[in-house]
Amino acid sequence: MADETSRQDAPESPGKVRSLIRRALGKRGVLWLGFLAAVVPLAVMLVVQYLWLVDLEKSSSMARRMQLQKRASVIAKEVHGTYAGAAEKLLAVPASRFTDDGVRLIRPGARSDGLAGFRRFFVVSFRTRDYLLFWNETSQTMEVPRLSDETVAVWAAVSPWGVRAKRGQPVASTELTVDERDGAHRMILKPIVDSGKRLVGLAGVIVDEGTFTTEVLPKAIAATAAAFGDNGDLRIAVQDARGHTVLARGAAGAPKKGGVTWRLSFVYTDWWLSLTDSRETPESWARRNFTFNLSLSAALALALLAGVLLVLRTASREMALSAMKSDFVSNVSHELRTPIASIRVFGELMRLGRVSDPEKVREYGGHIETESRRLTQLVNNILDFSRIESGRKVYVFAEADVAEVVREAVATFDVRVASAGFRIDLRLPEKPLPPIRIDRAAIDQAVCNLLDNAVKYSGESRDIEVRVEGDERRVVIAVTDHGIGIPREERERVFERFHRVGTGLVHEVRGVGLGLAIVRHVVDAHGGKVALETELGAGSTFSLVLPIAAGVPGPAQPA
Ligand code: ADP
């Protein structure tokens, strides 16, 4: 009992499982399963790849944008550093000098290149009265300036500080400040405070716009080139407060939309830096990458799919061929058994002396001969087919009269089929045909195969025509029957090995599916072609077209 249970529970062997699946699905089902097993993961992979690429497109476009922003910010910092550093040095003025007399003795702080980058150095003292002095570079002294746009701009900028000084409010920070209310006179100011943190005056510089656009900005842009690796596609432009481009560096040409803009810090804060890729925007760059990667994946997937389809197609053909082969084996057995049985019966009747009438003896002898010829033809076809398949088939060409070969073939065939009521109408050309190099035995076999088919597939009809005609270029042998005909879609396939039209009347007709495959091979070896005209229910004409001219192979040529 226990034994039985364990036997029942035992897992099926893999072979059994496979054959169960095969039986459940059928052969086509197994192929479809294989197809799905390849296509579904491929589709999933493509979808995942697509989503990933979409993500990558977004992040890479962001990364590129961030890189441009980073560079813009570094340029802005560079400008900031240049001016802040220079101003810190120039405006380092001691508070002790802010006395009525002392203020005249003030000098700009020491700097290797003097006032470079600035138009003017000035100080304002709030000590006794508000007192503005400009530095005269030529006389190297501080002087009281005459009224000008500059003095007006400076007074406008410093007056709020003056108010603070008057109130004696302590100043928390002595950091540099920038006043850009007057765009033509941008100044950097440093509050000067005494020990009690009270404002005693201001030291300031007016920025020189010419130096800014021709020296400071280009230098700052160039300084970032090494760090960010210029590939020549980047265009860096600077726009002033009115939107005019005051400077452009890098790739020429109309910049694409979608670059980054960055405001300058410290001085010229109403000016803009714009960084654009002259070749493509970060978005189009990312999209190009996306398209390239996606097309690559799609192409690979297609190639893979084509490979899978090819394999499945081959497998499906192999399956069909193996089915045809097994049909072939049973057809051959049947084809052999029937004539052998007839021969044996007629032979026995004659041996036992059951037939004394000479007419009957001749008739039975005729049957035996017909059946033996039939057997010979079948065996020849099978042997030839096996030689063709293994590449050992040899054709022996010699000059011959085609009409003669056909006449002989028809004559021997006529004997076989006359008793069944068939009439073969042979039409030979009136004028002798030009001699042609052929393999006599092979052409005889091809004609016999066509005649055999004409008889087998004649249905009720009993008339067969064989025509031989030709001109100086070719010879045509045509065999016509008025039988069942061949459906349009089968016209090419009937020449395939083992293929038999699988409908209607044909089922009742014996055959192994090799006759026409051999006919085609023979005609190919002669450099010719087989033509087929047929109409379902009305009959068929098979024509062997053999060329006369050069190109016909030599006397002994393996196929
Ligand atoms: P088979 O031994 O089956 O006759 P063949 O290669 O000679 O093999 O022919 C292949 C198939 O072509 C046949 O099974 C038949 O269906 C079709 N066929 C050949 N000749 C004819 C014909 N004269 N009329 C109709 N069908 C034909």
PDB file of C-alpha atoms in Angstrom, residues 63-79 217-237 249-251 260-264 273-277:
ATOM      1  CA  ALA A  63      23.295  67.291 -15.590  1.00  0.00           C
ATOM      2  CA  ARG A  64      24.360  69.217 -18.671  1.00  0.00           C
ATOM      3  CA  ARG A  65      22.334  72.230 -17.611  1.00  0.00           C
ATOM      4  CA  MET A  66      23.928  72.060 -14.170  1.00  0.00           C
ATOM      5  CA  GLN A  67      27.357  71.938 -15.728  1.00  0.00           C
ATOM      6  CA  LEU A  68      26.620  75.116 -17.671  1.00  0.00           C
ATOM      7  CA  GLN A  69      25.253  76.785 -14.529  1.00  0.00           C
ATOM      8  CA  LYS A  70      28.338  75.774 -12.622  1.00  0.00           C
ATOM      9  CA  ARG A  71      30.571  77.361 -15.209  1.00  0.00           C
ATOM     10  CA  ALA A  72      28.502  80.577 -15.210  1.00  0.00           C
ATOM     11  CA  SER A  73      28.744  80.783 -11.445  1.00  0.00           C
ATOM     12  CA  VAL A  74      32.501  80.277 -11.554  1.00  0.00           C
ATOM     13  CA  ILE A  75      32.877  83.131 -14.079  1.00  0.00           C
ATOM     14  CA  ALA A  76      30.744  85.370 -11.854  1.00  0.00           C
ATOM     15  CA  LYS A  77      32.853  84.457  -8.816  1.00  0.00           C
ATOM     16  CA  GLU A  78      36.023  85.180 -10.741  1.00  0.00           C
ATOM     17  CA  VAL A  79      34.755  88.700 -11.570  1.00  0.00           C
ATOM     18  CA  LEU A 217      35.382  89.536 -18.253  1.00  0.00           C
ATOM     19  CA  PRO A 218      37.474  87.851 -20.996  1.00  0.00           C
ATOM     20  CA  LYS A 219      40.076  86.852 -18.415  1.00  0.00           C
ATOM     21  CA  ALA A 220      37.432  85.381 -16.116  1.00  0.00           C
ATOM     22  CA  ILE A 221      35.893  83.407 -19.010  1.00  0.00           C
ATOM     23  CA  ALA A 222      39.294  82.158 -20.167  1.00  0.00           C
ATOM     24  CA  ALA A 223      40.209  81.134 -16.618  1.00  0.00           C
ATOM     25  CA  THR A 224      37.298  78.650 -16.545  1.00  0.00           C
ATOM     26  CA  ALA A 225      38.057  77.123 -19.943  1.00  0.00           C
ATOM     27  CA  ALA A 226      40.757  74.770 -18.692  1.00  0.00           C
ATOM     28  CA  ALA A 227      38.675  73.529 -15.776  1.00  0.00           C
ATOM     29  CA  PHE A 228      35.542  72.893 -17.862  1.00  0.00           C
ATOM     30  CA  GLY A 229      37.213  71.663 -21.038  1.00  0.00           C
ATOM     31  CA  ASP A 230      36.011  73.815 -23.939  1.00  0.00           C
ATOM     32  CA  ASN A 231      34.946  71.665 -26.868  1.00  0.00           C
ATOM     33  CA  GLY A 232      34.442  74.686 -29.129  1.00  0.00           C
ATOM     34  CA  ASP A 233      30.668  74.310 -29.174  1.00  0.00           C
ATOM     35  CA  LEU A 234      30.007  76.579 -26.228  1.00  0.00           C
ATOM     36  CA  ARG A 235      29.063  80.215 -26.689  1.00  0.00           C
ATOM     37  CA  ILE A 236      29.438  82.537 -23.717  1.00  0.00           C
ATOM     38  CA  ALA A 237      27.902  85.989 -24.067  1.00  0.00           C
ATOM     39  CA  ARG A 249      33.188  84.226 -26.723  1.00  0.00           C
ATOM     40  CA  GLY A 250      33.359  80.699 -28.134  1.00  0.00           C
ATOM     41  CA  ALA A 251      31.378  79.222 -30.985  1.00  0.00           C
ATOM     42  CA  VAL A 260      21.490  78.992 -19.093  1.00  0.00           C
ATOM     43  CA  THR A 261      21.587  82.623 -17.957  1.00  0.00           C
ATOM     44  CA  TRP A 262      23.346  83.830 -14.849  1.00  0.00           C
ATOM     45  CA  ARG A 263      23.355  87.191 -13.158  1.00  0.00           C
ATOM     46  CA  LEU A 264      26.731  88.669 -12.229  1.00  0.00           C
ATOM     47  CA  LEU A 273      25.963  85.920 -18.543  1.00  0.00           C
ATOM     48  CA  SER A 274      24.431  83.521 -21.052  1.00  0.00           C
ATOM     49  CA  LEU A 275      25.924  80.138 -21.821  1.00  0.00           C
ATOM     50  CA  THR A 276      24.558  78.256 -24.806  1.00  0.00           C
ATOM     51  CA  ASP A 277      25.689  75.295 -26.810  1.00  0.00           C
TER      52      ASP A 277
END
